[in-house]
Coordinates of C-alpha atoms in Angstrom, one line a residue:
Chain A
M88 CA -29.0 7.1 -20.5
S89 CA -26.0 9.3 -21.3
T90 CA -22.5 9.3 -20.1
L91 CA -19.9 12.1 -19.7
V92 CA -16.3 11.0 -20.2
L93 CA -13.3 13.1 -18.9
A94 CA -10.7 13.4 -21.6
E95 CA -7.0 12.9 -20.5
H96 CA -4.8 15.3 -22.4
D97 CA -2.0 17.8 -22.1
N98 CA -3.8 20.6 -24.0
V99 CA -2.2 19.4 -27.2
D100 CA -2.8 15.6 -27.6
L101 CA -5.6 13.4 -26.6
K102 CA -4.1 10.6 -24.4
D103 CA -4.7 6.9 -25.0
A104 CA -6.2 6.5 -21.5
T105 CA -9.2 8.4 -22.9
L106 CA -9.8 5.7 -25.6
A107 CA -10.1 2.8 -23.1
T108 CA -12.4 5.0 -21.0
I109 CA -14.6 5.7 -24.0
T110 CA -14.9 2.0 -24.6
A111 CA -16.0 1.4 -21.0
A112 CA -18.5 4.3 -21.3
T113 CA -19.9 2.8 -24.5
Q114 CA -20.6 -0.4 -22.6
L115 CA -22.9 1.4 -20.2
G116 CA -25.3 2.0 -23.1
G117 CA -26.6 5.3 -24.3
D118 CA -24.8 8.4 -25.7
V119 CA -21.2 9.0 -24.9
H120 CA -20.1 12.7 -24.6
V121 CA -16.5 13.7 -24.0
L122 CA -15.5 16.7 -21.9
V123 CA -12.2 18.3 -23.0
A124 CA -11.4 20.8 -20.2
G125 CA -8.2 22.7 -20.6
S126 CA -6.6 25.8 -21.9
G127 CA -5.9 26.3 -25.6
C128 CA -7.1 22.7 -26.1
G129 CA -8.8 23.0 -29.5
S130 CA -6.6 20.3 -31.1
V131 CA -7.6 17.8 -28.3
A132 CA -11.3 18.5 -29.0
E133 CA -10.8 17.9 -32.7
A134 CA -9.1 14.6 -32.0
A135 CA -11.8 13.6 -29.5
A136 CA -14.6 14.3 -32.1
K137 CA -13.0 11.8 -34.4
V138 CA -13.0 8.9 -31.9
A139 CA -15.5 6.2 -32.8
G140 CA -18.5 6.0 -30.5
V141 CA -18.4 9.6 -29.4
A142 CA -21.7 11.6 -30.0
K143 CA -20.6 15.0 -28.7
V144 CA -17.5 16.8 -27.5
L145 CA -17.9 19.5 -24.8
V146 CA -15.0 21.9 -24.7
A147 CA -14.3 24.1 -21.7
D148 CA -11.4 26.2 -22.8
D149 CA -10.3 28.4 -19.9
A150 CA -6.9 29.2 -18.3
A151 CA -8.4 27.9 -15.0
Y152 CA -8.6 24.4 -16.5
G153 CA -5.2 24.4 -18.1
A154 CA -3.4 22.5 -15.3
A155 CA -6.5 20.3 -14.4
L156 CA -6.7 21.6 -10.9
P157 CA -9.5 19.6 -9.2
E158 CA -10.7 22.6 -7.2
N159 CA -11.7 24.2 -10.6
L160 CA -12.5 21.2 -12.6
A161 CA -14.9 19.4 -10.2
P162 CA -17.5 22.2 -10.0
L163 CA -17.5 22.4 -13.8
I164 CA -18.1 18.6 -14.1
A165 CA -20.6 18.5 -11.3
G166 CA -22.6 21.3 -13.0
L167 CA -22.6 19.5 -16.3
M168 CA -23.7 16.2 -14.6
A169 CA -27.2 17.6 -14.3
G170 CA -27.7 16.3 -17.9
Y171 CA -25.9 12.9 -17.5
D172 CA -26.4 9.6 -15.7
A173 CA -22.8 8.6 -15.4
F174 CA -19.4 10.3 -15.2
V175 CA -16.5 8.2 -16.3
A176 CA -12.8 9.1 -16.0
P177 CA -9.6 7.2 -16.7
A178 CA -7.9 5.9 -13.5
T179 CA -4.8 8.1 -14.2
S180 CA -3.3 10.5 -11.7
R181 CA -5.6 13.2 -13.0
G182 CA -8.7 11.1 -13.1
K183 CA -8.1 9.8 -9.6
N184 CA -7.6 13.3 -8.4
V185 CA -10.8 14.8 -9.7
A186 CA -13.4 12.0 -9.9
P187 CA -14.0 11.5 -6.1
R188 CA -14.4 15.3 -5.8
V189 CA -17.1 15.1 -8.4
A190 CA -18.7 12.1 -6.6
A191 CA -18.8 14.1 -3.3
A192 CA -20.4 17.0 -5.0
L193 CA -23.1 14.7 -6.5
D194 CA -23.4 12.8 -3.2
V195 CA -22.7 9.4 -4.8
A196 CA -20.2 6.6 -4.1
Q197 CA -17.4 6.3 -6.6
I198 CA -16.6 2.9 -8.2
S199 CA -12.8 3.0 -8.6
E200 CA -10.7 1.3 -11.3
I201 CA -13.4 -0.9 -12.9
L202 CA -12.2 -3.9 -14.9
S203 CA -15.5 -4.7 -16.6
V204 CA -19.0 -3.5 -17.0
E205 CA -21.4 -6.3 -16.0
G206 CA -24.6 -4.2 -16.3
P207 CA -25.7 -0.5 -16.1
D208 CA -25.1 -0.5 -12.4
T209 CA -22.8 -3.6 -11.8
F210 CA -19.0 -3.6 -12.3
T211 CA -16.0 -5.6 -11.3
R212 CA -13.0 -4.0 -9.6
P213 CA -9.8 -5.1 -8.0
I214 CA -9.3 -5.1 -4.2
Y215 CA -6.4 -6.0 -2.0
A216 CA -3.8 -5.1 -4.7
G217 CA -5.6 -7.2 -7.3
N218 CA -5.5 -10.4 -5.1
A219 CA -9.3 -10.4 -5.2
I220 CA -11.9 -9.1 -7.7
A221 CA -15.1 -7.7 -6.3
T222 CA -18.4 -7.5 -8.3
V223 CA -20.2 -4.4 -7.0
K224 CA -23.6 -3.0 -7.6
S225 CA -24.3 0.7 -7.2
S226 CA -27.6 2.0 -5.8
D227 CA -26.8 5.6 -6.7
A228 CA -29.0 7.3 -9.4
K229 CA -25.9 8.8 -11.0
K230 CA -22.6 6.8 -11.3
V231 CA -19.1 8.1 -10.9
I232 CA -16.6 5.6 -12.2
T233 CA -12.8 5.5 -12.9
V234 CA -11.6 3.0 -15.5
R235 CA -8.5 0.8 -15.5
G236 CA -7.1 1.5 -19.0
T237 CA -5.5 -2.0 -19.4
A238 CA -8.8 -3.7 -18.9
F239 CA -10.6 -2.2 -21.9
A240 CA -9.8 -2.1 -25.6
K241 CA -9.0 1.3 -27.0
A242 CA -11.7 3.0 -29.1
A243 CA -10.7 3.7 -32.7
T244 CA -9.2 7.2 -33.2
S245 CA -11.1 7.6 -36.5
G246 CA -14.5 7.0 -37.8
G247 CA -16.3 9.3 -35.4
S248 CA -17.8 12.7 -36.3
A249 CA -19.0 14.1 -33.1
S250 CA -20.3 17.7 -32.8
V251 CA -18.2 20.1 -30.8
E252 CA -19.9 22.4 -28.3
A253 CA -18.3 25.0 -26.1
V254 CA -19.2 25.0 -22.4
S255 CA -18.1 27.1 -19.5
G256 CA -18.0 26.9 -15.8
A257 CA -17.2 29.2 -12.9
G258 CA -13.4 29.0 -13.8
S259 CA -11.0 29.4 -10.9
A260 CA -12.1 28.6 -7.4
G261 CA -9.2 30.7 -6.1
T262 CA -8.0 28.1 -3.6
S263 CA -5.1 26.5 -5.5
S264 CA -2.6 27.3 -8.2
F265 CA -0.1 25.4 -10.4
V266 CA 3.5 26.1 -9.5
G267 CA 5.5 23.9 -11.8
A268 CA 6.2 20.4 -13.0
E269 CA 9.2 18.2 -13.5
L270 CA 8.2 15.8 -16.2
T271 CA 10.5 13.0 -17.1
K272 CA 11.7 13.6 -20.6
S273 CA 12.2 10.5 -22.7
A274 CA 12.2 9.6 -26.3
R275 CA 10.9 6.1 -25.3
P276 CA 7.3 5.2 -25.4
E277 CA 5.0 6.1 -22.5
L278 CA 4.9 3.3 -19.9
T279 CA 1.1 2.7 -19.9
A280 CA 1.0 2.8 -23.7
A281 CA 4.1 0.7 -24.5
K282 CA 4.0 -2.6 -26.3
I283 CA 7.2 -3.7 -24.6
I284 CA 8.5 -2.8 -21.2
V285 CA 11.8 -3.5 -19.6
S286 CA 11.7 -3.0 -15.8
G287 CA 14.6 -3.0 -13.4
G288 CA 14.7 -3.8 -9.7
R289 CA 16.8 -3.3 -6.6
A290 CA 19.3 -5.9 -7.9
L291 CA 20.7 -3.2 -10.3
G292 CA 22.3 -1.6 -7.2
S293 CA 22.6 2.0 -8.3
S294 CA 21.1 4.6 -10.6
D295 CA 24.2 4.4 -12.9
K296 CA 23.9 0.6 -13.2
F297 CA 20.2 0.9 -13.8
H298 CA 20.8 3.1 -16.8
E299 CA 23.9 1.3 -17.9
Y300 CA 22.1 -2.1 -18.1
I301 CA 18.4 -1.4 -18.6
D302 CA 18.5 1.5 -21.1
P303 CA 20.4 -0.3 -23.9
L304 CA 18.1 -3.3 -23.7
A305 CA 15.0 -1.1 -23.7
D306 CA 16.4 0.9 -26.7
K307 CA 17.1 -2.4 -28.6
L308 CA 13.5 -3.5 -28.1
G309 CA 12.0 -0.1 -28.6
A310 CA 10.6 -0.5 -25.1
A311 CA 9.5 1.8 -22.3
V312 CA 11.5 1.6 -19.0
G313 CA 9.8 0.7 -15.7
A314 CA 11.0 0.0 -12.2
S315 CA 10.0 -1.8 -9.1
R316 CA 9.1 0.2 -6.0
A317 CA 12.3 -0.9 -4.3
A318 CA 14.3 0.5 -7.2
V319 CA 12.4 3.8 -7.1
D320 CA 12.6 4.1 -3.3
A321 CA 16.4 3.5 -3.6
G322 CA 16.6 6.4 -6.1
Y323 CA 17.7 4.3 -9.1
A324 CA 14.8 5.5 -11.2
P325 CA 12.2 8.3 -11.0
N326 CA 8.8 7.9 -9.4
D327 CA 6.9 7.8 -12.6
Y328 CA 8.7 4.6 -13.6
Q329 CA 7.1 2.7 -10.8
V330 CA 5.0 -0.3 -11.9
G331 CA 2.8 -1.8 -9.2
Q332 CA -0.3 -1.5 -6.9
T333 CA 0.4 2.2 -6.2
G334 CA 2.4 3.0 -9.3
K335 CA 1.4 2.3 -12.9
I336 CA -0.7 -0.6 -14.0
V337 CA 0.6 -2.0 -17.3
A338 CA -0.3 -4.8 -19.6
P339 CA 2.2 -4.8 -22.5
E340 CA 2.7 -7.5 -25.1
L341 CA 6.1 -8.2 -23.5
Y342 CA 7.3 -7.4 -20.0
V343 CA 10.9 -8.1 -19.2
A344 CA 11.6 -8.0 -15.4
V345 CA 15.3 -7.6 -14.6
G346 CA 16.5 -8.1 -11.0
I347 CA 12.9 -7.8 -9.7
S348 CA 12.0 -10.4 -7.0
G349 CA 8.2 -10.0 -7.6
A350 CA 6.6 -8.6 -4.5
I351 CA 2.8 -8.9 -4.5
Q352 CA 2.6 -5.1 -5.0
H353 CA 4.7 -5.3 -8.1
L354 CA 2.9 -8.3 -9.6
A355 CA -0.4 -6.3 -9.1
G356 CA 0.9 -3.8 -11.6
M357 CA 2.1 -6.1 -14.4
K358 CA 0.6 -9.6 -14.2
D359 CA -1.8 -9.0 -17.0
S360 CA 1.1 -8.6 -19.5
K361 CA 0.8 -11.0 -22.4
I362 CA 4.3 -12.4 -22.1
I363 CA 6.5 -12.0 -19.0
V364 CA 10.2 -12.7 -19.0
A365 CA 12.2 -12.7 -15.8
I366 CA 15.9 -12.5 -15.2
N367 CA 16.9 -13.0 -11.6
K368 CA 19.8 -14.7 -9.8
D369 CA 17.4 -16.2 -7.1
E370 CA 15.7 -19.1 -8.7
E371 CA 13.1 -19.1 -5.8
A372 CA 12.1 -15.5 -6.6
P373 CA 8.3 -15.1 -6.8
I374 CA 8.6 -13.4 -10.2
F375 CA 9.3 -16.8 -11.7
Q376 CA 5.8 -18.0 -10.6
V377 CA 4.2 -15.6 -13.1
A378 CA 6.9 -15.5 -15.7
D379 CA 6.4 -17.3 -19.1
V380 CA 10.1 -17.5 -19.6
G381 CA 12.6 -17.4 -16.7
L382 CA 16.4 -17.1 -16.8
V383 CA 18.3 -17.7 -13.6
G384 CA 21.6 -16.0 -13.4
D385 CA 23.6 -12.8 -13.0
L386 CA 21.9 -9.9 -14.7
F387 CA 25.2 -8.0 -15.1
T388 CA 26.4 -10.7 -17.6
L389 CA 23.0 -11.9 -19.0
V390 CA 21.5 -8.5 -19.8
P391 CA 24.3 -7.2 -22.0
E392 CA 24.5 -10.6 -23.7
L393 CA 20.7 -10.4 -24.4
T394 CA 21.0 -6.9 -25.6
G395 CA 23.7 -8.0 -28.0
K396 CA 21.9 -11.0 -29.3
L397 CA 18.5 -9.5 -30.0
Chain B
M121 CA -2.1 25.0 13.7
K122 CA -3.9 21.8 14.4
V123 CA -3.3 18.8 12.1
L124 CA -6.0 16.1 11.7
V125 CA -4.9 12.6 10.5
P126 CA -7.5 9.9 9.7
V127 CA -6.2 6.4 10.1
K128 CA -7.8 3.1 8.9
R129 CA -7.4 -0.4 10.3
V130 CA -6.7 -2.8 7.5
V131 CA -5.3 -6.3 6.8
D132 CA -1.6 -6.1 7.4
Y133 CA 0.6 -5.2 4.4
N134 CA 2.5 -8.6 4.7
V135 CA -0.6 -10.8 4.8
K136 CA -1.4 -12.7 1.6
V137 CA -5.2 -12.4 1.5
R138 CA -7.4 -15.3 0.5
V139 CA -10.8 -15.2 -1.1
K140 CA -13.4 -17.1 1.0
S141 CA -14.6 -20.3 -0.6
D142 CA -18.2 -19.0 -0.6
N143 CA -17.1 -15.9 -2.6
T144 CA -18.6 -13.4 -0.1
G145 CA -15.4 -11.7 0.7
V146 CA -11.8 -12.3 1.8
E147 CA -10.8 -14.3 4.9
L148 CA -10.5 -11.9 7.8
A149 CA -10.7 -14.3 10.8
N150 CA -7.5 -14.5 12.8
I151 CA -5.7 -12.2 10.4
K152 CA -3.2 -9.6 11.5
M153 CA -4.6 -6.1 11.2
S154 CA -2.5 -3.0 11.1
M155 CA -2.6 0.7 10.3
N156 CA -2.9 1.3 6.6
P157 CA 0.7 2.0 5.4
F158 CA -0.2 5.3 3.7
D159 CA -1.9 6.5 6.9
E160 CA 1.3 5.7 8.8
I161 CA 3.1 8.1 6.4
A162 CA 0.4 10.7 7.1
V163 CA 0.8 10.4 10.9
E164 CA 4.6 10.6 10.5
E165 CA 4.3 13.8 8.4
A166 CA 2.0 15.4 10.9
I167 CA 4.4 14.6 13.8
R168 CA 7.3 16.0 11.9
L169 CA 5.3 19.2 11.4
K170 CA 4.8 19.4 15.1
E171 CA 8.5 18.7 15.7
K172 CA 9.3 21.6 13.4
G173 CA 7.0 23.9 15.4
I174 CA 4.6 24.3 12.5
A175 CA 1.8 22.1 14.0
T176 CA 0.7 22.6 17.5
E177 CA -1.4 19.5 18.0
V178 CA -1.9 16.2 16.0
V179 CA -5.3 14.7 16.3
V180 CA -5.9 11.2 14.9
V181 CA -9.3 9.8 14.0
S182 CA -10.5 6.4 13.0
V183 CA -13.9 5.4 11.7
G184 CA -14.8 1.8 12.1
V185 CA -15.1 -1.1 14.6
Q186 CA -14.1 -0.9 18.3
Q187 CA -10.7 -2.5 17.5
C188 CA -9.8 0.7 15.6
T189 CA -8.8 1.9 19.1
E190 CA -5.6 -0.2 18.6
T191 CA -4.9 1.6 15.4
L192 CA -5.3 5.0 17.2
R193 CA -3.0 3.8 20.0
T194 CA -0.4 3.0 17.4
A195 CA -0.6 6.6 16.1
L196 CA -0.5 8.0 19.6
A197 CA 2.6 5.9 20.3
M198 CA 4.2 7.4 17.2
G199 CA 3.6 10.8 18.7
A200 CA 0.1 12.0 18.0
D201 CA -1.6 13.9 20.9
R202 CA -5.1 12.5 21.1
G203 CA -7.5 10.3 19.3
I204 CA -11.2 10.2 18.2
L205 CA -12.9 6.8 17.5
V206 CA -16.1 7.1 15.5
Q207 CA -17.5 3.6 16.1
T208 CA -19.5 1.8 13.5
D209 CA -19.9 -1.9 12.5
V210 CA -21.1 -1.0 9.0
T211 CA -18.8 -1.4 6.1
T212 CA -17.1 2.0 5.8
E213 CA -17.4 3.5 2.3
S214 CA -15.3 6.5 1.4
L215 CA -18.2 8.9 1.0
A216 CA -19.6 8.2 4.4
V217 CA -16.2 8.4 6.1
A218 CA -15.6 11.7 4.3
K219 CA -18.9 13.0 5.7
V220 CA -17.9 12.0 9.2
L221 CA -14.5 13.6 8.8
A222 CA -16.2 16.8 7.5
G223 CA -18.2 16.8 10.8
I224 CA -15.0 16.4 12.8
V225 CA -13.3 19.2 10.8
A226 CA -16.2 21.5 11.7
E227 CA -15.5 20.8 15.4
E228 CA -11.7 20.8 15.4
A229 CA -10.9 23.4 12.8
P230 CA -7.6 22.0 11.7
G231 CA -5.3 23.9 9.3
L232 CA -4.4 20.7 7.5
V233 CA -5.9 17.3 7.1
I234 CA -3.3 14.7 6.0
L235 CA -4.7 11.3 4.8
G236 CA -3.2 8.3 3.1
K237 CA -3.9 8.3 -0.6
Q238 CA -5.6 5.0 -0.5
A239 CA -6.3 2.1 1.8
I240 CA -4.7 -1.2 0.8
D241 CA -7.9 -3.2 1.4
D242 CA -10.5 -1.6 -0.9
D243 CA -7.9 0.4 -2.9
A244 CA -10.5 3.1 -3.4
N245 CA -8.3 6.2 -3.4
Q246 CA -11.2 8.5 -2.7
T247 CA -11.6 9.8 0.9
G248 CA -9.2 12.7 0.8
Q249 CA -10.6 14.1 -2.5
M250 CA -14.2 13.6 -1.3
L251 CA -13.4 15.4 2.0
A252 CA -11.8 18.3 0.1
G253 CA -14.9 18.4 -2.2
L254 CA -17.4 18.4 0.8
L255 CA -15.4 21.2 2.5
G256 CA -14.6 23.2 -0.7
W257 CA -10.9 23.1 0.3
A258 CA -7.9 22.8 -1.9
Q259 CA -6.3 19.3 -2.2
G260 CA -2.8 18.1 -2.8
T261 CA -3.1 14.4 -3.5
F262 CA -0.3 11.8 -3.9
A263 CA 2.2 14.1 -2.1
S264 CA 5.9 13.4 -2.0
K265 CA 6.8 16.7 -0.4
L266 CA 4.9 19.1 1.7
D267 CA 6.0 22.6 2.5
P268 CA 3.7 24.9 4.5
Q269 CA 4.6 28.6 4.1
G270 CA 2.3 30.9 6.2
E271 CA -1.2 30.9 4.6
T272 CA -0.3 28.4 1.9
V273 CA 1.1 25.0 1.6
N274 CA 3.2 23.9 -1.4
V275 CA 2.6 20.2 -2.3
T276 CA 4.8 18.3 -4.7
R277 CA 2.7 15.5 -6.2
E278 CA 3.6 12.2 -7.9
I279 CA 1.8 12.2 -11.2
D280 CA 1.9 10.0 -14.3
G281 CA 4.6 12.0 -16.1
G282 CA 6.8 12.8 -13.1
L283 CA 6.2 15.4 -10.4
E284 CA 4.2 18.6 -10.2
T285 CA 3.9 21.2 -7.5
V286 CA 0.7 23.1 -6.5
A287 CA 0.2 25.9 -4.0
L288 CA -2.8 25.4 -1.8
K289 CA -4.6 28.0 0.3
M290 CA -4.9 26.7 3.8
P291 CA -6.9 25.0 5.4
A292 CA -6.2 22.2 2.9
I293 CA -6.2 18.5 2.3
V294 CA -3.1 16.5 1.6
T295 CA -3.0 12.8 0.7
T296 CA 0.3 10.9 1.1
D297 CA 2.3 8.9 -1.5
L298 CA 5.0 6.4 -0.6
R299 CA 8.0 8.6 -0.8
L300 CA 6.8 11.5 1.4
N301 CA 8.7 10.1 4.4
E302 CA 9.7 6.9 6.2
P303 CA 7.5 6.4 9.3
R304 CA 9.2 5.9 12.6
Y305 CA 8.8 2.9 14.9
A306 CA 7.2 3.7 18.3
S307 CA 9.6 3.3 21.1
L308 CA 8.6 1.3 24.2
P309 CA 8.4 4.3 26.5
N310 CA 6.2 6.0 23.9
I311 CA 4.0 3.0 23.6
M312 CA 3.5 3.1 27.4
K313 CA 2.9 6.8 27.3
A314 CA 0.3 6.4 24.6
K315 CA -1.9 4.3 26.9
S316 CA -2.7 7.4 28.9
K317 CA -3.4 9.7 26.0
P318 CA -7.1 10.5 25.5
I319 CA -9.4 8.8 22.9
A320 CA -12.9 10.3 22.6
N321 CA -15.6 7.9 21.7
K322 CA -18.1 9.0 19.1
T323 CA -20.6 7.5 16.6
P324 CA -21.5 8.6 13.0
A325 CA -24.9 9.8 14.4
D326 CA -23.0 12.4 16.5
Y327 CA -22.1 14.0 13.1
G328 CA -25.5 13.3 11.5
V329 CA -24.1 10.8 9.0
D330 CA -25.9 7.9 7.6
M331 CA -23.3 5.1 7.0
T332 CA -25.6 2.9 4.8
P333 CA -23.4 1.7 2.0
R334 CA -24.2 2.8 -1.5
L335 CA -22.5 -0.2 -3.1
T336 CA -23.4 -3.8 -2.6
T337 CA -20.7 -6.4 -3.1
L338 CA -22.4 -9.2 -5.0
K339 CA -19.3 -11.5 -4.9
V340 CA -15.6 -11.6 -4.5
T341 CA -13.5 -14.0 -6.7
E342 CA -9.9 -14.9 -7.2
P343 CA -8.2 -13.2 -10.1
A344 CA -7.3 -15.3 -13.1
K345 CA -4.2 -17.3 -12.1
R346 CA -1.1 -17.1 -14.2
Q347 CA 0.7 -20.3 -14.8
A348 CA 4.4 -20.4 -14.2
G349 CA 6.1 -21.0 -17.6
I350 CA 9.4 -22.5 -18.4
K351 CA 13.0 -21.7 -17.3
V352 CA 15.6 -21.5 -19.9
K353 CA 19.3 -22.1 -19.3
S354 CA 20.9 -19.5 -21.5
V355 CA 20.4 -16.2 -23.3
D356 CA 20.4 -18.1 -26.7
E357 CA 17.6 -20.2 -25.5
L358 CA 15.7 -17.2 -24.2
V359 CA 16.1 -15.4 -27.6
A360 CA 15.0 -18.5 -29.4
K361 CA 12.0 -18.9 -27.2
L362 CA 11.0 -15.2 -27.6
K363 CA 11.2 -15.5 -31.4
E364 CA 9.1 -18.7 -31.2
M365 CA 6.5 -16.9 -29.2
G366 CA 6.5 -14.0 -31.6
A367 CA 7.5 -11.6 -28.8
V368 CA 10.5 -10.2 -30.7
A369 CA 11.4 -10.2 -34.4

């Protein structure tokens, strides 16, 4: 039994999502190898080799893999899978993009966003926006799995001493190219890795108000900023702030929901947070059914007061 | 250019699903079923391409039980031209559906296949990518903008850090995210008109696809419930409580 893990990275740093994925891979039993596919990604391979539990790091360093285009990556991974029993990727936008393409190439069903490993072929995963948890058993000889990062502990970033081996694939498939990216620049912690998150909802009323009230509180707490779908749809916050079923799944130590009513789809993205605080003027809002501490009132007076008193 | 849009019949977005007491699944009897919301966005985008003169025909397909005809009629009422029902009573897994769609693509030769990024029942988020893999086509998943330009289509994608744009050689696969568009409501005259639009009846065997599931669901359970906590009356109380819980210093 051996497992190939797809590393999440930006060609410079190994991302935390990889660490939870390595933990899940370890639970399958057998050797865990990590694939670092990118361009000029040597530092990522070095970091991956130090992660506890990793036996080997495969590096595919090629301009064709720099932007993680699935048309180029999937054939590389499918080719490497001849030597593995399972392929495990983080359920990030990259992992979700490429893993099913690998599964199709291998003619196996993918098991998406697993929450636990119950056995070598049995897993739990959320369905219906997390309103039900299914235990599924795979009959495929090879497994293709994506891992929900918040459900597994992060593997230690030191203690490992994996060998590093260069691999190569066919490179560019010639069907797609990377045009450009508009990445949100922020000095704040990354949403999925943050210990504290302050999220704003539609009640903020405008993009200006969103930043005027949410940002100072987040800065005071050293928190990442999130948003409900309603706030993102209304243009108060960028798309990558969205927490929920179709946005980011988060589980910080402290989640502060400001002016968020708590639609099922939002709760699906944050209900595993350790402590949830809700500030909302509607005392019947569903967010209070999951909040550890609720405060009913006008956020425009309460939030600045809270920011001042912390 | 022809555009193919697969649509799935799922439990309506507004229904609060309940796990069956025997843990074999969720309660589906007498539950309102609708088109998967992401697929509505896909249908809308295809119709807009036709209205702009880029697409010539919008073909919708559904793989599933006989009642999927209703889902196809909804798409036809929105403005799609014709439907294909691939009828099966077997649980539809993404891989098998992707194989059926690959068979339909071989017959219909569309320039674009636009799919919802995930279905809100199994939350798998796989079919579009699998179809792209089976066909060897380029894929633009989680699209918030779609801009066909001659032989290529530029797709802006919602990714973890923001947005990225990729250029795909056509024919290509696109999967929709929430902010691509806001689907229209079908007007009454269009609902009436949709009744006379053609729907072809097919089976997975017509495409040589074995639908046998690869995954067995052993049980379905309720997620761990969160207990509602306390309500405080003031910011001072909130700060005190957070300190007591060790949430803030």
